[in-house]
Each structure stands twice: as C-alpha cells, then as structure tokens.
Coordinates of C-alpha atoms and ligand atoms in Angstrom, one line a residue:
M5 CA 144.8 71.7 130.0
K6 CA 141.6 75.1 129.5
I7 CA 143.3 77.7 127.2
I8 CA 140.0 80.9 127.3
A9 CA 140.7 83.2 123.9
D10 CA 139.5 86.2 123.7
E11 CA 137.3 85.9 120.6
N12 CA 139.3 88.2 118.2
M13 CA 142.4 87.1 118.6
P14 CA 143.4 85.4 115.7
Y15 CA 145.3 82.4 115.4
V16 CA 144.6 80.6 118.7
V17 CA 143.4 77.1 117.3
E18 CA 146.9 76.9 114.7
L19 CA 149.0 78.2 117.1
F20 CA 147.5 76.4 121.0
N21 CA 145.4 73.7 120.2
E22 CA 147.8 70.8 120.6
F23 CA 148.3 72.7 124.5
G24 CA 144.3 71.4 125.6
D25 CA 140.5 72.9 125.2
I26 CA 139.9 76.5 124.5
E27 CA 137.3 78.9 124.6
F28 CA 136.2 82.2 123.0
V29 CA 135.4 84.3 125.2
D30 CA 134.1 88.2 124.7
G31 CA 137.5 90.1 126.5
R32 CA 135.0 93.1 127.4
H33 CA 132.4 91.3 129.2
L34 CA 134.5 88.2 130.6
T35 CA 132.8 87.4 134.0
P36 CA 135.1 85.8 137.3
E37 CA 133.1 82.3 136.9
Q38 CA 134.2 82.1 132.9
A39 CA 137.6 82.9 134.8
Q40 CA 137.7 80.5 137.2
D41 CA 138.8 77.0 136.0
A42 CA 141.5 78.1 133.7
D43 CA 144.3 77.2 133.1
V44 CA 146.3 79.4 130.6
L45 CA 144.2 83.0 129.9
L46 CA 144.6 85.1 126.3
V47 CA 143.8 88.6 126.1
R48 CA 143.6 91.5 124.1
S49 CA 144.2 95.1 125.9
I50 CA 140.7 95.6 126.5
T51 CA 140.9 92.9 129.4
K52 CA 141.4 94.1 132.9
V53 CA 143.4 91.3 134.6
N54 CA 143.4 91.4 138.4
A55 CA 142.1 90.4 142.1
A56 CA 138.7 91.0 140.8
L57 CA 138.9 88.7 137.8
L58 CA 140.7 85.8 139.3
E59 CA 140.2 85.6 142.5
Q60 CA 137.9 82.4 141.6
N61 CA 140.8 80.6 139.4
Q62 CA 142.6 78.7 142.0
Q63 CA 144.7 77.3 138.3
L64 CA 146.0 79.6 136.1
K65 CA 149.0 78.7 135.0
F66 CA 149.9 82.2 132.7
V67 CA 148.5 85.1 130.9
G68 CA 149.3 86.6 127.7
S69 CA 148.4 89.4 126.0
A70 CA 148.5 89.7 122.9
T71 CA 149.4 93.6 122.9
I72 CA 152.5 96.0 123.8
G73 CA 150.1 97.7 126.4
T74 CA 150.0 96.3 129.2
D75 CA 147.7 99.5 131.2
H76 CA 145.0 96.7 131.3
V77 CA 146.5 94.0 134.0
D78 CA 148.0 94.5 137.2
I79 CA 151.3 92.6 137.4
D80 CA 152.0 93.2 141.0
Y81 CA 149.1 91.4 141.0
L82 CA 149.4 88.5 139.2
D83 CA 154.0 88.7 140.7
S84 CA 152.0 87.9 143.5
R85 CA 149.8 84.9 142.8
N86 CA 153.3 84.1 141.4
I87 CA 151.4 83.6 138.2
P88 CA 153.6 84.0 134.8
F89 CA 152.4 87.7 132.5
S90 CA 154.1 88.4 129.2
N91 CA 152.7 90.9 126.7
A92 CA 154.0 91.0 122.7
P93 CA 156.2 94.2 122.6
G94 CA 157.1 95.3 119.4
C95 CA 154.3 93.0 118.2
N96 CA 152.5 95.4 116.4
A97 CA 155.2 98.7 116.1
T98 CA 154.9 98.7 112.5
A99 CA 151.3 98.3 111.7
V100 CA 151.6 101.6 114.2
G101 CA 154.8 103.0 112.3
E102 CA 152.7 102.7 109.0
Y103 CA 149.6 103.7 110.3
A104 CA 150.9 107.1 111.2
F105 CA 152.2 107.6 107.8
I106 CA 150.3 107.1 106.1
A107 CA 148.0 109.6 107.6
M108 CA 150.6 112.5 107.3
L109 CA 150.8 111.4 103.9
E110 CA 147.1 111.3 103.4
L111 CA 147.2 114.9 105.0
A112 CA 150.3 116.2 103.4
T113 CA 147.5 115.1 100.0
R114 CA 144.4 116.3 101.1
C115 CA 146.2 119.9 102.6
G116 CA 148.2 120.0 99.4
E117 CA 151.0 120.6 101.8
S118 CA 155.0 118.6 101.5
L119 CA 155.4 115.9 104.1
K120 CA 159.3 116.2 102.8
D121 CA 159.3 119.4 104.2
K122 CA 158.0 119.3 107.2
V123 CA 159.8 118.1 110.8
V124 CA 157.8 115.6 112.6
G125 CA 158.8 116.0 116.4
I126 CA 157.8 111.6 117.8
V127 CA 156.6 111.4 121.6
G128 CA 158.0 108.4 123.0
A129 CA 160.5 106.7 121.2
G130 CA 159.9 103.2 121.9
N131 CA 159.0 100.5 119.8
T132 CA 156.2 102.3 117.5
G133 CA 157.8 105.7 117.8
S134 CA 161.1 103.9 115.9
A135 CA 159.6 102.2 114.0
T136 CA 156.9 105.6 112.9
A137 CA 160.6 107.2 112.7
K138 CA 162.4 105.3 110.1
C139 CA 159.5 105.1 108.0
L140 CA 159.5 108.5 107.8
E141 CA 163.0 108.9 107.4
A142 CA 163.8 106.8 104.6
Y143 CA 160.9 109.5 103.0
G144 CA 164.0 111.8 104.0
V145 CA 161.3 113.9 106.7
K146 CA 163.9 115.6 109.7
V147 CA 162.6 113.6 113.3
M148 CA 162.7 115.0 116.4
L149 CA 162.7 112.2 119.3
C150 CA 161.0 113.0 122.7
D151 CA 162.0 110.2 125.1
P152 CA 163.6 112.0 128.4
I153 CA 163.9 107.4 129.6
K154 CA 165.3 106.9 126.8
Q155 CA 167.7 109.2 126.4
Q156 CA 168.8 108.5 129.7
E157 CA 168.9 105.5 130.1
G158 CA 172.5 106.3 127.5
D159 CA 170.8 105.5 123.6
E160 CA 172.6 107.1 121.5
R161 CA 170.2 109.1 118.8
A162 CA 169.9 112.4 119.2
F163 CA 166.7 114.3 121.5
Y164 CA 164.7 116.3 122.3
S165 CA 163.0 117.9 124.8
L166 CA 159.2 118.3 124.4
E167 CA 158.9 122.0 125.8
Q168 CA 161.9 122.6 122.2
V169 CA 159.4 119.6 120.2
L170 CA 156.2 121.9 120.8
A171 CA 157.9 124.2 119.4
E172 CA 159.0 123.7 116.1
A173 CA 157.7 120.3 115.2
D174 CA 155.1 120.8 112.3
V175 CA 153.8 117.6 112.5
I176 CA 153.8 115.8 116.5
S177 CA 153.3 111.9 116.6
L178 CA 153.0 111.1 120.3
H179 CA 154.4 107.9 120.7
V180 CA 153.6 106.6 124.9
P181 CA 152.4 104.2 127.7
I182 CA 149.9 105.8 129.4
T183 CA 151.4 106.0 132.6
K184 CA 149.6 107.6 135.3
D185 CA 152.9 108.2 138.4
G186 CA 156.5 109.4 138.1
E187 CA 158.1 112.6 137.3
H188 CA 157.4 110.6 132.9
K189 CA 153.7 110.5 134.2
T190 CA 151.4 110.5 131.0
W191 CA 148.3 110.2 131.6
F192 CA 146.6 114.3 129.5
L193 CA 150.1 115.4 128.8
F194 CA 149.0 117.4 126.7
D195 CA 146.5 119.3 129.3
E196 CA 144.8 122.4 128.0
A197 CA 148.1 125.2 128.1
R198 CA 150.4 122.6 126.0
L199 CA 147.9 122.1 123.6
A200 CA 146.5 125.5 123.6
A201 CA 150.0 126.1 122.5
L202 CA 150.9 124.3 120.1
K203 CA 152.4 125.7 117.3
P204 CA 149.9 127.5 113.9
N205 CA 149.6 125.1 111.8
T206 CA 150.2 121.8 114.3
W207 CA 149.5 118.1 112.5
L208 CA 148.8 116.2 116.5
L209 CA 148.5 112.0 115.4
N210 CA 147.8 109.6 118.5
C211 CA 148.0 106.8 118.5
C212 CA 148.8 105.6 122.2
R213 CA 146.6 105.5 124.3
G214 CA 144.0 108.3 124.1
E215 CA 143.9 110.0 128.3
V216 CA 147.8 111.9 127.1
I217 CA 145.5 113.6 125.7
D218 CA 143.0 115.8 127.9
N219 CA 140.1 114.7 125.5
N220 CA 137.7 118.0 126.7
A221 CA 140.4 120.0 126.3
L222 CA 140.6 119.0 122.7
I223 CA 137.4 120.1 122.1
K224 CA 138.0 123.7 123.6
V225 CA 141.6 124.5 121.5
G226 CA 140.0 122.5 118.5
Q227 CA 136.6 124.6 118.4
Q228 CA 139.1 127.7 118.7
R229 CA 142.3 126.7 116.5
S230 CA 140.5 125.6 113.0
D231 CA 144.2 125.5 112.3
L232 CA 145.3 122.3 114.0
K233 CA 144.8 118.6 112.2
L234 CA 143.5 116.2 114.0
V235 CA 144.1 111.9 113.5
L236 CA 143.0 110.1 116.4
D237 CA 143.2 106.3 116.8
V238 CA 142.4 106.7 120.6
W239 CA 140.3 107.6 122.7
Q240 CA 139.8 109.0 125.9
G241 CA 137.1 107.0 127.7
E242 CA 137.3 104.4 124.8
P243 CA 134.7 102.4 123.8
N244 CA 132.8 105.5 124.2
P245 CA 134.8 109.0 123.0
I246 CA 133.2 112.2 123.5
T247 CA 130.5 112.6 120.8
E248 CA 131.3 116.6 120.3
L249 CA 135.2 115.5 119.6
V250 CA 134.9 113.4 115.8
P251 CA 133.4 116.2 113.8
L252 CA 136.8 119.3 114.9
V253 CA 139.3 114.9 114.0
D254 CA 140.3 115.5 109.8
I255 CA 141.6 111.6 110.0
A256 CA 139.2 109.6 113.0
T257 CA 140.2 105.4 113.4
P258 CA 138.8 102.8 115.9
H259 CA 142.5 102.2 117.4
I260 CA 143.7 99.9 115.3
A261 CA 146.5 101.1 113.9
G262 CA 147.7 98.3 115.5
Y263 CA 145.3 96.7 113.7
S264 CA 147.9 94.3 110.2
L265 CA 147.2 90.7 109.6
E266 CA 151.2 90.8 110.4
G267 CA 151.1 92.3 113.7
K268 CA 148.3 90.1 114.6
A269 CA 150.0 86.6 114.3
K270 CA 153.6 87.7 115.4
G271 CA 151.0 88.9 119.3
T272 CA 149.5 85.4 119.1
F273 CA 152.7 84.2 117.7
M274 CA 154.9 86.0 120.8
L275 CA 152.6 84.0 123.1
Y276 CA 152.3 81.3 121.9
E277 CA 156.4 81.6 122.1
K278 CA 156.1 81.8 125.9
L279 CA 153.5 78.4 126.5
C280 CA 156.2 76.6 125.0
Q281 CA 159.2 78.0 127.0
L282 CA 157.0 77.7 130.7
T283 CA 155.7 74.1 129.4
N284 CA 158.7 71.9 128.2
T285 CA 156.6 72.5 124.8
K286 CA 159.2 72.3 120.8
V287 CA 158.1 75.2 118.5
T288 CA 156.7 74.1 116.0
K289 CA 155.4 77.0 113.9
T290 CA 156.4 80.4 112.3
V291 CA 154.4 83.6 111.7
S292 CA 154.8 82.7 108.0
D293 CA 153.1 79.8 108.7
L294 CA 149.9 81.7 109.3
L295 CA 149.9 84.6 106.8
P296 CA 148.0 84.1 103.4
P297 CA 149.3 85.2 100.5
F298 CA 149.1 89.3 99.8
H299 CA 146.0 89.7 97.3
I300 CA 148.7 91.8 94.4
S301 CA 151.7 90.5 95.1
E302 CA 153.9 92.6 93.4
F303 CA 153.5 95.6 91.5
S304 CA 155.4 97.2 89.1
L305 CA 156.8 100.9 89.2
S306 CA 158.6 103.1 86.4
V307 CA 161.4 104.6 86.1
N308 CA 160.2 108.0 86.9
A309 CA 158.2 106.5 90.9
D310 CA 161.1 108.3 93.0
L311 CA 159.5 107.5 95.4
L312 CA 161.5 110.1 97.4
D313 CA 160.3 113.0 94.6
G314 CA 158.1 114.6 97.2
A315 CA 157.0 115.8 93.6
N316 CA 155.5 112.0 93.4
Q317 CA 153.4 112.0 96.7
A318 CA 150.6 110.9 95.3
K319 CA 151.9 108.6 93.2
L320 CA 153.6 107.0 97.1
L321 CA 150.2 107.3 99.2
G322 CA 148.6 105.5 96.0
L323 CA 150.5 102.8 96.6
A324 CA 150.6 103.1 100.4
R325 CA 146.5 102.9 99.5
M326 CA 146.6 99.5 97.7
A327 CA 148.2 98.5 101.2
Y328 CA 146.2 100.7 104.4
D329 CA 143.5 103.0 102.8
V330 CA 143.1 104.7 106.1
R331 CA 139.9 107.0 104.7
D332 CA 137.6 103.5 104.1
D333 CA 138.1 103.5 108.8
D334 CA 137.9 106.9 108.7
V335 CA 134.0 106.9 106.8
K336 CA 132.9 103.5 109.0
F337 CA 134.5 104.9 112.0
R338 CA 132.1 108.8 111.5
Q339 CA 129.3 106.2 110.9
R340 CA 129.1 104.0 113.4
F341 CA 131.3 105.3 116.7
A342 CA 127.9 106.8 118.5
Q343 CA 125.8 103.8 117.6
L344 CA 125.6 101.2 120.6
N345 CA 128.7 98.8 120.7
G346 CA 129.8 101.1 117.1
F347 CA 133.5 101.2 118.4
D348 CA 133.7 97.6 119.1
Q349 CA 131.8 96.4 116.4
M350 CA 134.1 98.6 114.6
R351 CA 137.5 97.0 115.8
K352 CA 136.2 93.1 116.7
Q353 CA 135.0 93.3 111.6
H354 CA 137.6 95.2 110.9
K355 CA 140.0 93.9 108.1
H356 CA 142.9 93.0 109.4
R357 CA 145.3 95.4 107.0
R358 CA 148.5 94.0 105.8
E359 CA 151.9 95.6 105.9
F360 CA 154.2 97.3 103.7
S361 CA 156.2 93.4 103.9
A362 CA 153.1 92.0 102.3
L363 CA 153.6 93.9 98.7
T364 CA 156.5 93.6 96.1
L365 CA 157.4 95.8 94.3
N366 CA 160.1 95.3 91.2
F367 CA 161.2 98.3 89.8
V368 CA 160.7 97.2 86.1
Q369 CA 163.4 99.7 84.5
A370 CA 167.1 100.1 85.6
Q371 CA 166.9 103.8 88.0
L372 CA 169.2 106.1 88.0
S373 CA 170.3 105.5 90.9
N374 CA 169.7 102.7 92.9
E375 CA 168.5 105.2 96.3
P376 CA 164.5 105.0 95.4
M377 CA 164.7 101.3 95.6
L378 CA 166.2 101.7 98.8
A379 CA 164.2 104.0 100.0
A380 CA 161.5 101.4 99.5
E381 CA 163.3 98.7 101.1
Q382 CA 163.6 101.3 104.1
L383 CA 159.8 101.7 103.9
G384 CA 159.2 97.6 104.2
F385 CA 158.8 96.9 101.1
K386 CA 160.0 94.1 99.5
V387 CA 162.1 95.2 96.4
T388 CA 162.6 93.1 93.5
Ligands
NAD423 N1 147.1 102.4 118.9 C1 147.2 100.7 118.8 O1 146.5 100.0 117.8 C2 148.0 100.9 119.7 C3 148.8 99.5 119.3 C4 150.8 99.7 119.7 C5 150.4 100.1 120.6 N2 149.5 101.3 121.1 C6 149.9 102.3 122.4 O2 151.4 102.8 122.9 C7 151.9 102.7 123.9 C8 153.5 103.1 122.7 O3 154.1 102.0 122.2 P1 155.2 101.0 121.9 O4 155.1 100.2 121.1 O5 155.8 102.2 121.3 O6 156.1 101.0 123.5 P2 157.3 100.6 124.1 O7 157.2 100.3 125.7 O8 158.2 101.1 123.0 O9 157.8 103.3 123.4 C9 157.4 103.6 124.5 C10 158.8 104.6 124.7 O10 158.0 105.8 125.7 C11 158.2 106.7 126.4 N3 157.6 107.6 127.1 C12 157.0 107.3 128.7 N4 157.4 107.9 129.0 C13 156.8 109.1 128.0 C14 157.1 110.4 128.2 N5 156.6 111.1 129.4 N6 158.1 111.3 127.3 C15 158.7 110.8 126.5 N7 158.4 109.5 126.4 C16 158.3 108.6 127.5 C17 159.5 105.8 126.7 O11 161.2 105.3 127.1 C18 159.9 104.5 125.4 O12 161.1 104.7 125.1 C19 151.5 101.6 124.2 O13 151.8 101.5 125.4 C20 150.0 101.2 123.7 O14 150.0 101.9 124.6 C21 148.8 101.5 120.9
DEZ424 O1 148.8 98.1 123.2 C1 148.9 97.6 121.8 O2 149.4 96.3 121.8 C2 147.5 97.8 121.2 O3 146.1 98.8 121.7 C3 147.1 96.8 121.0 O4 147.0 96.6 119.5 C4 145.2 97.2 120.9 O5 144.1 95.8 120.2 P1 143.6 94.8 121.0 O6 144.6 94.5 121.6 O7 142.3 96.1 121.3 O8 142.5 94.3 119.6

C-alpha cells in the first residue's frame, strides 16, 4: 500500500508504517502526478482534495484529513467515487479552547481588566466553542452561546441569538465552520455592518476560518475604532493575510490555535483508527504511547493560589503560559508573516505546545475549600 502524507503531520510513521510505504509531500503544492498512485492520502487543511487532484488516481482507498474543518475536501466528489473519507472531529478542540482562553487572559492582564467581569459570547457551540466555554465557565466567566443549528436540533443548553450576543457580550469568540450557502451561512458573517455594531470596547477573537470576518471591512472599522481588541489566528486569503490588518490586531498568530501536540496526535490517531477499521486491522497503538512527557512534570501551588480569585488573574496567566505563551507566536508572526512563504514556514516550524493536561498541579497545602482544585481540574490541569 502506498501512503502519501503531508510532511507536517506528526506521528504518521509511528502509526501507519505497518500499512505500507509512506511518502511525505508538501501538502500545499501536492500535484495530481504525485497523488496518482496513492492508496491512502493523509492531508491537512492546506490541501485541496478534489477532482482536479484525484482524477488520475484509480486506486485510492482512503482519504483522511487530520483536521476538524472539511472545507478543503470535495466530499461529494469522493462519495461519487466511493472513496471513504474521514476527518478528525474534535481532535484539536481542547487546543483551540485553551488558546482562546489564554488569549483572553492575556488581553485582560494587558488592559488591566478582569476577565471574570466579562460576558463572553461564543458563536458556534460545537467542539471548539464548547471547549472554550468549558475553560471560561470553570473560571467563573458568564458565557452566552450562539448556535441556531444546535438550538434547532434540541440541544438543551441556553442559547442566544447573534443580535443578543452583539448587544450584550464584552468578548465574542468565533467557532463556526465556513459555509457559503444556506440560512446559517458563515462566509462574512461579521460584515461591515456587524463589525460597526460591536459594543464599545468589544474583544473579537477568530479561531475558526478567516473568511468568517470580512477582513477588508475589519480594517475599515478597526481604523475608526481603536476601542476594539482583536485576536486573529485565522485570516482571509491565507497564507497571505492582508498587510494593513496586522497592526490593528492585538494578538496575531498563523492558524495554530489547534496546534497542541495532543491535538496533532489525536488527529493522526483518528485517521489510523479509521484505516484500521476499513482494513480490518487490530488497533494496537494508543495516543498516550505517542506523547513525550512534558518538561515540567509537576508544579507546586501554595495555599494562596486560589485560581478562581480574579485578583490572581496574573498568576493564572503565568501558569497558563507554562503550557503555552501566545506572545511568542505573536512576536514571530509580526516579524515573518509578510516574508515569502512566511506564514507556512511559521506553521511548519511551529513548536507544538502542550495542553493544560500535560501539567500536574500539586496543591501543597490544604485549601480552605477544594473549589480552586476542582476549578483547576475543570480548566484541564491534572491536580494532585
Ligand atoms: N484555528 C484552528 O487551528 C482551528 C482548529 C480547529 C477548528 N478550526 C475551525 O473551527 C471550525 C469549528 O470547529 P468545531 O470543532 O467547533 O466544529 P463543530 O462542527 O464541532 O462546531 C461548529 C458549530 O458551529 C455551528 N454553526 C454553524 N453555523 C453557525 C452560525 N451561522 N452561527 C452559529 N453557529 C453556527 C454548528 O451548528 C456547530 O455546532 C472548524 O470547522 C474549523 O474550520 C480551526
Ligand atoms: O480544521 C482544523 O482542524 C484546523 O484548522 C487545523 O488545525 C488546521 O491545521 P492544518 O491542518 O493546516 O495543519
């Protein structure tokens, strides 16, 4: 079996070498000629999987994308050729949730404000939106979920309309797939009118797809409204963000919100499981076999370390930065995004961060209540 895999997908050798020969390719520039003799194709979000790529291939047995989003894959075309396809829903949800939470903590600390006093609107309450809400709620922040599709499906959580979120939330975090048609289409969901209608001092975070916000309108509105705070991990026209937008953005990163080692490992692992299922192969590996130990295995906290206390926001941020310091990616982004291949190079060379779960917090003295420990656990840390 010939397996063609994106060169930036970790753990492919560990998981797939038992199935055959592996060839690594540059996923953004994969050609029909390179893909023509693949039995298995393993891609990331940067490879367009469609008729143009695959019509010369008559032997393809499986396409796997180690991503949550599927907008780069023509699933109808694969169906028409009976080629099984699988993505990796939820694989990097925790990574995105922690990224959004850390970015909010960072902004709050930078502005001398308390995140706990904010109301956060989450647009799209699926895997990544729910993971963001989980961190915020563990910290005691009020969350407003907006997801008309889940609401219509009978999800029992409390939902709010987008208009309510725009009117009431201090922070808005976007977690929708990119869709171009239908009642709930998300392409330019945040157009000039919605951007201009944001409450004074709103923070807007986009960790889903760049085109959910009209980036040209964002430049126009951002230039008129210095009160807005922006966190962008995704950009219209990737890998070439619009240059004028970057200085208006408070935290800017190159589509790496989902790049935790855990998320990456889970993504590749889910495709391995699917291929095992398709080929009647026994699953013999586990995700934890793949992950190296974290360089800080345990961190001790004293009795004053009530992470839930808003007065300790900076301490919580310090702790979160041990797992992931978003400022490093922001600095690199500003230096490199405009260079030739800068955006892709930053993603390729990204030092995959760890999730909170890699860090064990040791509460060395008994707390007055066990709430801070429970909150730390809810945030995702291991607690002893
Ligand atoms: N930045 C990154 O690294 C990164 C990582 C993972 C995912 N993503 C992107 O984020 C998207 C969301 O990921 P997910 O795992 O949460 O997906 P998901 O499918 O679990 O959840 C998306 C939710 O959005 C809702 N939705 C759709 N249209 C909506 C609308 N108009 N208004 C409100 N809600 C709407 C859906 O009902 C669904 O519940 C992915 O499709 C992907 O494009 C980006
Ligand atoms: O859809 C997703 O899962 C994310 O956008 C994913 O993290 C993108 O990363 P890539 O596949 O480009 O490495």
